[in-house]
């Protein structure tokens, strides 16, 4: 029998319970794990997004800057929604809404018309242009298009329009972040280097980081040191703005003047060695002053390194207040170590944060047992392994580069751990494994205010261990037999 | 409600037009010309705005793309299929779990609400992705043996580099012995997600409908529920209600949908369609090919539910008609209790709506059941027939906006001063920063269901919570 | 049959399952609740301790001060353990170890010998003496005893020895706090009032508060204002001291000089209207400058009032940074309101905190449904009722003064709520009711670092709502059916 | 282990005495005189320190009081009784849930691990509390009908104001028809919690023992487990082990204890006592009155467990002796595996102990099983017979301290530099601030059980965790 199109007609079938049970058990097996890890082409539940998302994030990080997607409008809606959901804040960005005819004629008309409208309506000080797939594939020449726009007077003479090629079929959101940041800095600093001038300031490059609390924490630390600074770029007020009845599309960000003058800084410190690699590489060649790159300051040791570096770069002693904070963090760690010691964790996320989780867990005597980065490099793998090798708690921990959260699920089911650290997307695997998920990564769609609590610095250590240990204690209290339910823990 | 010309005090044709003109003033000439026809005071009888046109570049549209319409709306909710986002990693990642089309079944076993992607790399762009596609289809079949089928949803690059997913799908379907549906829903096609719906409907027509038949004998009460995507459980509420009046809901399109049941829908006696925009195409096809009549209905709020149940009853025999009256009699007092609780707290409150699909018109009655007034509405991706259906539902002279930009919405809100804005995630925090209570009306703001009698009490509670949360009163600083 | 003492001998009986089941159900009934509320003499699971505990807490809050219990050594061990467990910090205090002969001869010898040893061993700058039951009952004359000790040279001439009668059969820990604080201030300020002198400082009286984060938050707020201050007394460094390898018995506290000079302050602000009532009443009569008393600044409105008062007392505008913080807190509240709106809470604790919980919950649109204070007054009841009356969410909420946590259990079982706020002691009732307990009170024995996160000020609002809403979201994720398990919440 | 004189390298009689002298120097003369006899180098054979004396005022003792010994130690753990803290609110509140004597049963139904207090007010002090007591006993009976009995534990004021709780208890017991046990354990009595144990033992003697009899026939293997308070589940571990060797544990004193079973203990064939200090009194009474022999044993660490099991076996027939060997053979390899895992990480590490009851001597062997060396030990409230038993267990010349002050402990630790301090909550954070790993050894630091074969792996894990936590290495700041 066949239908009107000649397709075979079969009966509607219902699932057989026994078969469902068999498969449900099978997907938890070692056999399945092997089959799963044998995948070559199919990616299931990856823990990374595409370049333009990162480009948009960093565009928001500058004063009065309108992120501008050269490409389909749907792309822009996706990026914006992601940021809205994570921060629970507005994320104003436009696209030039390319459609089929773009494939034929190229996107210049869209770009020009889009710039004209966007500038009129949203009155930006800067428009940061980046691409989604379509113009990348048809080979749009952004350099020429923007030059033409400027020549046609569509772009006001004094308005910077940095732009970046951010193809989605290459790298991940952190690479788009890097590319856009690089262009913004190149654009803003062009011609601003002044022989002999020194701002006396630190340029701090945080890298892709969607935790506004981290930015406030960086500032607090630098202020405690008395080190003047420019954060390149600063999302803290942009994505954690007060509610006072007035909507402001550009509620903060690194000022364009500060960014421009950053080239004359006293020192530049990169804290996103993976997510701002290209930017930093250019900065090293182009910026005055000293340059240094350090891992994100997560955990005590990496925070120590950060403070030592600040001290060294600016010839200032570590302030007493921070030394005390360090002592209080270590105090909290020793007080709580027994609630986390030797617990096994599965961790996943972007390279810079991943190194931080591993470092923090090892310091607590916990085991970062399954370490997964769905978009990583050999270099990352080596760096994580080196970190694991520094601690007895790193023994037996394994690193999975360019694997996804469906691989992770197999790991959790065949070689169980006590908890997971990552972003919201791991929640399905965590549920199947019956373990808690600590949402320290990006994005977080299902909890509130996680982005307001820093995970860097000594305070970040306290925040992470408090959340983790208290959750383990919640679980003990919620799952223990009556006879083990106790006042003290 | 759709007859007498409703009016809102203080809103006249002139005042609305003046508001529109003021907004348009800021546009450059070309943009103004393009946008002007999309904004109008409601004339109460016809489609008064232009629609389904290209988005004006640079205006901060809320629209998605064809892929979004295909993956997020039509295909994604079918629970027993593996849906491949074919192309780079992003599209699938952004649309993963962000639409709240709830599903039964066991994740990874009988439901596949995960993200499957071919994760295109540079080399796939250069050399093409067909080989990779073929391989990943095999892998999917191997890892998910209970999947009833696989959809291949093209992202932009696929169409641009000239891959032939149709050929691959055909071959793989044969080799793997399951339906593999190629869907050329590249994001650059068309002007919004709307074309994605249409393309998806077409692929259902071409690859699915008529390929299954129900084991059980036909009955005069067999129907399908079309255009309900089970946001927050809507399908479960609607289905229960339709069953309560004695109908057999043989398939749900596509919320919590099952491939086989969808494929056998051509044998039902009536298609009931909630979201006209996204699925009228297939209703028409089934009407033409199989002679299945279809009926639009509205399950938001007791007034519309009652009206709809009776209209549905009219298509059946007395048994169903009697059931309808029984059901209405059963729920009327329950709904009245809900209204009694919340209406005093919501009476006269003004709502501005901007969403997609059916809701800019379908929810109007539900607000009115709560004593609220809708003072403006619009769609992201509607067509003329949507606006025709909207006009009579809305008070005369209120503003209607099509593919509104955030700029326009913001200005309208400043002028209209709504007590509630009902729109999407991208708008939510803009209006909240303005101090305006807000509910996400694509996703029910992580609540729901809102459909049917199960849904209205939840809807009423949520609207009250949004409008009357004491947190709003704290915005004004004493300093 | 009878045993060797003539007591009847009966068979060993085991519990009858049916009977156990019946009683287990019965204790959850309305009938049981009425019987339970009819109690006149028996107190079960009270949520308050005795006076000396509070006295010890405030004694620790001053520089170099050794709390000294005049009474049995067991009492001192109990107070110290309680503070150790709550703060996970040392709490050095001594007792003069009175025993039976004290009942006969009085405790003067113990006091004198104890002072001599304690001063030699622990080298305090001040010894704060307070009583447990025994000397209170036998009528020891502390005034005379201490005068004699000073005359005998046991107490160095320049060492202040404030003392307080803190009978355990009267009031609760907050009253002991008040009594000891009053004596410390009276002792230190005696003769220090200088006509015409004004320190220019604010004296801030926090009242009984075992949250070190609150103290740091007060300081941060005052520093943002640029208001010089003396906190009377300051436990923040005492009970949250760094771990650096050195044990310091007195790691912080209000300096004795500052405390002495507080009498010449520009203004004194009491934030513990219930737990520092007597102290403030004396301050009003004795201190220079302006005086004001406000509720603990919990929730936005009470924090607003606090900042307004600071602004008024010091003629300084509310700093922009705090206005922004306010806006961010309100932003967090609106973003999260749907996760807590209309949820019912059972709250219990000390009066000052209790008012704060109620205020915060009403602001969030939640219902403080059962409000219980196991040691309270009519005045407190009226003040809470007045607060409830300001909000529609206060309707139906009931206040229970001088009831205990066994009464609370009956309330939870017969008229259920969604969650509880209080201290660790409520955990048994919360478990029986199957609801979460938010540990914001004192003491907290079973979670870590809760005392490091402020619950006052705008940051306190964010902290409380984050913990509450995210726990509700945890519960949703952990308890929902598979089909309702979702990425976004 | 208790024979050959163990020594610790670098510790001599002189070095220890010098350390003690240096500590004593700081005391005023009177204080020094009083404290000196309580501190001594271990002579390896006898009780070398004075003990059970009044605490020196002002020295920051860790001791509790008689009430603490009665409520916290002896009475509190009996699960099916209501224990009234009679007097002001504090004593009961502080001792509520802070000892970790775990209990079976349903809270408020068949177990009463709550806080019951008469919450004395000024007026009760002035007019006496007997009437209130009578009433609250009625209320307790009414609200907790399944309670098997009620204990009335006097706090300081009761004895001082001259209340007669004995008369009230007697009358109420009759009226309510359940045992009501008055216990005059006012905190000012005696010098430490020790008298509270004694008083409680006496009340058990006077009011309980012999008042119940088991329904089932006697057996030669009937024993009672005495002086195990089920901290972290110790009783459950010990009981399981005793049952595994074939003994019937008829009653547990008083961890997870049941009033009736305790009352019927006079019919057992042997009393096995773990905590000698707190319960030797009743063992002696039962020996004298009922001819029941008793045996001290030690269930910490495989060496001592093995020794103890064999000694227990000796008291029974071959069946039990054989069982003992079987059990040892079964667990030896398991314990060896534990030792193999942890010993390399703990070998040679030094421990300083300061606790109460039995642990300052009983745990020594367990540390030694892990390769550790105990370099100092002492008790809060021991008597001479405790120190006699301690001396042979400890390396010669190590310091022994009785009722040590925090000052002394701190100075000793500075000198001895232990790798682990095993003491109580009041000491914990003092030593941690000094950078010294610490375990609470009253409460097992919220872990446990530590008794028996179930306990040793947990003990080993915990000790390793404390000593080897990498957090300690972070204390030294690089700045």
PDB file of C-alpha atoms in Angstrom, chain B residues 102-255:
ATOM      1  CA  UNK B 102       6.657  19.925  26.514  1.00  0.00           C
ATOM      2  CA  UNK B 103       6.982  16.279  25.633  1.00  0.00           C
ATOM      3  CA  UNK B 104       6.079  12.907  27.068  1.00  0.00           C
ATOM      4  CA  UNK B 105       8.392   9.960  26.844  1.00  0.00           C
ATOM      5  CA  UNK B 106      11.875   9.186  28.021  1.00  0.00           C
ATOM      6  CA  UNK B 107      14.613  11.555  26.951  1.00  0.00           C
ATOM      7  CA  UNK B 108      16.996   9.819  24.569  1.00  0.00           C
ATOM      8  CA  UNK B 109      14.814   6.721  24.400  1.00  0.00           C
ATOM      9  CA  UNK B 110      11.349   7.665  23.186  1.00  0.00           C
ATOM     10  CA  UNK B 111      11.646  11.415  23.142  1.00  0.00           C
ATOM     11  CA  UNK B 112      14.433  13.423  21.657  1.00  0.00           C
ATOM     12  CA  UNK B 113      14.222  16.903  23.065  1.00  0.00           C
ATOM     13  CA  UNK B 114      17.951  17.253  22.729  1.00  0.00           C
ATOM     14  CA  UNK B 115      20.156  19.143  20.368  1.00  0.00           C
ATOM     15  CA  UNK B 116      21.351  17.216  17.344  1.00  0.00           C
ATOM     16  CA  UNK B 117      23.658  19.073  15.025  1.00  0.00           C
ATOM     17  CA  UNK B 118      26.077  18.347  12.240  1.00  0.00           C
ATOM     18  CA  UNK B 119      28.237  21.131  13.729  1.00  0.00           C
ATOM     19  CA  UNK B 120      29.543  22.372  10.389  1.00  0.00           C
ATOM     20  CA  UNK B 121      33.189  23.301  10.296  1.00  0.00           C
ATOM     21  CA  UNK B 122      35.064  25.248   7.664  1.00  0.00           C
ATOM     22  CA  UNK B 123      35.800  22.039   5.762  1.00  0.00           C
ATOM     23  CA  UNK B 124      32.116  21.165   5.566  1.00  0.00           C
ATOM     24  CA  UNK B 125      31.500  24.526   3.964  1.00  0.00           C
ATOM     25  CA  UNK B 126      34.286  24.014   1.491  1.00  0.00           C
ATOM     26  CA  UNK B 127      33.685  20.374   0.622  1.00  0.00           C
ATOM     27  CA  UNK B 128      29.986  20.162   1.356  1.00  0.00           C
ATOM     28  CA  UNK B 129      28.183  18.400   4.166  1.00  0.00           C
ATOM     29  CA  UNK B 130      26.303  15.636   2.413  1.00  0.00           C
ATOM     30  CA  UNK B 131      28.715  12.898   3.365  1.00  0.00           C
ATOM     31  CA  UNK B 132      28.718  14.022   6.952  1.00  0.00           C
ATOM     32  CA  UNK B 133      24.942  14.077   6.888  1.00  0.00           C
ATOM     33  CA  UNK B 134      24.766  10.546   5.633  1.00  0.00           C
ATOM     34  CA  UNK B 135      27.077   9.378   8.359  1.00  0.00           C
ATOM     35  CA  UNK B 136      25.336  11.209  11.160  1.00  0.00           C
ATOM     36  CA  UNK B 137      21.993   9.797  10.109  1.00  0.00           C
ATOM     37  CA  UNK B 138      23.433   6.343  10.560  1.00  0.00           C
ATOM     38  CA  UNK B 139      24.858   7.300  13.918  1.00  0.00           C
ATOM     39  CA  UNK B 140      21.512   8.705  15.020  1.00  0.00           C
ATOM     40  CA  UNK B 141      19.713   5.544  14.020  1.00  0.00           C
ATOM     41  CA  UNK B 142      22.284   3.457  15.840  1.00  0.00           C
ATOM     42  CA  UNK B 143      22.193   5.429  19.070  1.00  0.00           C
ATOM     43  CA  UNK B 144      18.444   6.040  19.109  1.00  0.00           C
ATOM     44  CA  UNK B 145      16.875   2.866  17.790  1.00  0.00           C
ATOM     45  CA  UNK B 146      13.391   3.827  18.921  1.00  0.00           C
ATOM     46  CA  UNK B 147      13.307   7.108  17.040  1.00  0.00           C
ATOM     47  CA  UNK B 148      10.389   6.931  14.616  1.00  0.00           C
ATOM     48  CA  UNK B 149      12.028   9.210  12.095  1.00  0.00           C
ATOM     49  CA  UNK B 150      14.592  11.899  11.514  1.00  0.00           C
ATOM     50  CA  UNK B 151      14.109  15.426  10.241  1.00  0.00           C
ATOM     51  CA  UNK B 152      16.960  17.277   8.617  1.00  0.00           C
ATOM     52  CA  UNK B 153      16.515  20.984   9.121  1.00  0.00           C
ATOM     53  CA  UNK B 154      18.817  23.040   6.965  1.00  0.00           C
ATOM     54  CA  UNK B 155      20.580  26.064   8.308  1.00  0.00           C
ATOM     55  CA  UNK B 156      21.708  28.922   6.056  1.00  0.00           C
ATOM     56  CA  UNK B 157      24.989  27.486   4.763  1.00  0.00           C
ATOM     57  CA  UNK B 158      23.401  24.292   3.482  1.00  0.00           C
ATOM     58  CA  UNK B 159      21.340  26.062   0.858  1.00  0.00           C
ATOM     59  CA  UNK B 160      24.119  28.436  -0.030  1.00  0.00           C
ATOM     60  CA  UNK B 161      26.800  25.833  -0.682  1.00  0.00           C
ATOM     61  CA  UNK B 162      24.494  23.711  -2.791  1.00  0.00           C
ATOM     62  CA  UNK B 163      24.254  20.549  -0.722  1.00  0.00           C
ATOM     63  CA  UNK B 164      21.570  18.095  -1.778  1.00  0.00           C
ATOM     64  CA  UNK B 165      20.019  16.991   1.471  1.00  0.00           C
ATOM     65  CA  UNK B 166      17.000  15.639  -0.350  1.00  0.00           C
ATOM     66  CA  UNK B 167      19.063  13.020  -2.106  1.00  0.00           C
ATOM     67  CA  UNK B 168      20.870  12.061   1.084  1.00  0.00           C
ATOM     68  CA  UNK B 169      17.615  11.846   2.992  1.00  0.00           C
ATOM     69  CA  UNK B 170      16.024   9.662   0.374  1.00  0.00           C
ATOM     70  CA  UNK B 171      18.922   7.262   0.318  1.00  0.00           C
ATOM     71  CA  UNK B 172      19.308   7.125   4.081  1.00  0.00           C
ATOM     72  CA  UNK B 173      15.600   6.636   4.641  1.00  0.00           C
ATOM     73  CA  UNK B 174      15.822   3.576   2.513  1.00  0.00           C
ATOM     74  CA  UNK B 175      18.995   2.248   4.076  1.00  0.00           C
ATOM     75  CA  UNK B 176      17.972   2.949   7.647  1.00  0.00           C
ATOM     76  CA  UNK B 177      14.349   2.003   7.064  1.00  0.00           C
ATOM     77  CA  UNK B 178      12.896   5.024   8.800  1.00  0.00           C
ATOM     78  CA  UNK B 179      11.477   8.253   7.463  1.00  0.00           C
ATOM     79  CA  UNK B 180      14.186  10.855   6.934  1.00  0.00           C
ATOM     80  CA  UNK B 181      12.606  14.179   6.127  1.00  0.00           C
ATOM     81  CA  UNK B 182      14.698  16.856   4.450  1.00  0.00           C
ATOM     82  CA  UNK B 183      13.442  20.337   5.202  1.00  0.00           C
ATOM     83  CA  UNK B 184      14.962  23.225   3.292  1.00  0.00           C
ATOM     84  CA  UNK B 185      14.253  25.804   5.911  1.00  0.00           C
ATOM     85  CA  UNK B 186      17.419  27.858   5.653  1.00  0.00           C
ATOM     86  CA  UNK B 187      17.122  30.975   7.769  1.00  0.00           C
ATOM     87  CA  UNK B 188      17.575  33.364   4.887  1.00  0.00           C
ATOM     88  CA  UNK B 189      14.439  32.107   3.166  1.00  0.00           C
ATOM     89  CA  UNK B 190      11.391  34.335   3.391  1.00  0.00           C
ATOM     90  CA  UNK B 191      10.891  37.221   5.733  1.00  0.00           C
ATOM     91  CA  UNK B 192      10.285  35.539   9.081  1.00  0.00           C
ATOM     92  CA  UNK B 193       9.651  32.241  10.800  1.00  0.00           C
ATOM     93  CA  UNK B 194       6.422  32.126   8.849  1.00  0.00           C
ATOM     94  CA  UNK B 195       8.022  30.647   5.765  1.00  0.00           C
ATOM     95  CA  UNK B 196       9.557  28.003   7.984  1.00  0.00           C
ATOM     96  CA  UNK B 197       6.058  26.960   9.011  1.00  0.00           C
ATOM     97  CA  UNK B 198       4.973  26.797   5.421  1.00  0.00           C
ATOM     98  CA  UNK B 199       7.998  24.836   4.268  1.00  0.00           C
ATOM     99  CA  UNK B 200       7.556  22.443   7.151  1.00  0.00           C
ATOM    100  CA  UNK B 201       3.894  21.990   6.342  1.00  0.00           C
ATOM    101  CA  UNK B 202       4.905  21.228   2.800  1.00  0.00           C
ATOM    102  CA  UNK B 203       7.399  18.604   3.872  1.00  0.00           C
ATOM    103  CA  UNK B 204       4.780  16.998   6.090  1.00  0.00           C
ATOM    104  CA  UNK B 205       2.570  16.949   3.020  1.00  0.00           C
ATOM    105  CA  UNK B 206       5.290  15.487   0.850  1.00  0.00           C
ATOM    106  CA  UNK B 207       6.866  12.983   3.204  1.00  0.00           C
ATOM    107  CA  UNK B 208       4.520  12.107   5.982  1.00  0.00           C
ATOM    108  CA  UNK B 209       0.835  12.565   5.628  1.00  0.00           C
ATOM    109  CA  UNK B 210      -0.902   9.440   4.468  1.00  0.00           C
ATOM    110  CA  UNK B 211       1.981   7.126   5.257  1.00  0.00           C
ATOM    111  CA  UNK B 212       0.388   5.633   8.352  1.00  0.00           C
ATOM    112  CA  UNK B 213      -3.001   4.361   9.268  1.00  0.00           C
ATOM    113  CA  UNK B 214      -4.582   3.807  12.631  1.00  0.00           C
ATOM    114  CA  UNK B 215      -5.079   0.239  13.735  1.00  0.00           C
ATOM    115  CA  UNK B 216      -8.407   0.979  15.385  1.00  0.00           C
ATOM    116  CA  UNK B 217     -11.550   1.492  13.295  1.00  0.00           C
ATOM    117  CA  UNK B 218     -12.562   5.021  12.300  1.00  0.00           C
ATOM    118  CA  UNK B 219     -15.199   6.817  14.312  1.00  0.00           C
ATOM    119  CA  UNK B 220     -17.310   9.865  13.488  1.00  0.00           C
ATOM    120  CA  UNK B 221     -15.670  11.632  16.428  1.00  0.00           C
ATOM    121  CA  UNK B 222     -12.113  11.340  15.213  1.00  0.00           C
ATOM    122  CA  UNK B 223     -10.418  14.700  15.087  1.00  0.00           C
ATOM    123  CA  UNK B 224      -6.926  16.127  15.117  1.00  0.00           C
ATOM    124  CA  UNK B 225      -5.718  19.020  17.214  1.00  0.00           C
ATOM    125  CA  UNK B 226      -3.726  21.254  14.914  1.00  0.00           C
ATOM    126  CA  UNK B 227      -1.507  24.199  15.735  1.00  0.00           C
ATOM    127  CA  UNK B 228      -1.106  23.565  19.431  1.00  0.00           C
ATOM    128  CA  UNK B 229       2.523  23.210  20.433  1.00  0.00           C
ATOM    129  CA  UNK B 230       1.983  22.181  24.012  1.00  0.00           C
ATOM    130  CA  UNK B 231       3.652  25.235  25.464  1.00  0.00           C
ATOM    131  CA  UNK B 232       3.621  24.645  29.215  1.00  0.00           C
ATOM    132  CA  UNK B 233       1.238  21.713  28.637  1.00  0.00           C
ATOM    133  CA  UNK B 234      -1.416  23.419  26.495  1.00  0.00           C
ATOM    134  CA  UNK B 235      -2.022  20.336  24.377  1.00  0.00           C
ATOM    135  CA  UNK B 236      -2.703  18.255  27.442  1.00  0.00           C
ATOM    136  CA  UNK B 237      -5.288  20.739  28.620  1.00  0.00           C
ATOM    137  CA  UNK B 238      -6.931  21.149  25.212  1.00  0.00           C
ATOM    138  CA  UNK B 239      -6.929  17.443  24.481  1.00  0.00           C
ATOM    139  CA  UNK B 240      -8.532  16.632  27.814  1.00  0.00           C
ATOM    140  CA  UNK B 241     -11.289  19.119  27.120  1.00  0.00           C
ATOM    141  CA  UNK B 242     -11.953  17.840  23.608  1.00  0.00           C
ATOM    142  CA  UNK B 243     -12.090  14.337  24.952  1.00  0.00           C
ATOM    143  CA  UNK B 244     -14.440  15.469  27.679  1.00  0.00           C
ATOM    144  CA  UNK B 245     -16.937  16.524  25.035  1.00  0.00           C
ATOM    145  CA  UNK B 246     -16.626  13.101  23.467  1.00  0.00           C
ATOM    146  CA  UNK B 247     -14.186  13.574  20.627  1.00  0.00           C
ATOM    147  CA  UNK B 248     -11.251  11.297  19.850  1.00  0.00           C
ATOM    148  CA  UNK B 249      -8.103  13.313  19.477  1.00  0.00           C
ATOM    149  CA  UNK B 250      -6.199  11.064  17.109  1.00  0.00           C
ATOM    150  CA  UNK B 251      -3.197  13.292  16.628  1.00  0.00           C
ATOM    151  CA  UNK B 252      -1.759  16.485  18.007  1.00  0.00           C
ATOM    152  CA  UNK B 253       0.080  18.818  15.653  1.00  0.00           C
ATOM    153  CA  UNK B 254       2.685  19.039  16.722  1.00  0.00           C
ATOM    154  CA  UNK B 255       2.808  19.600  20.487  1.00  0.00           C
TER     155      UNK B 255
END
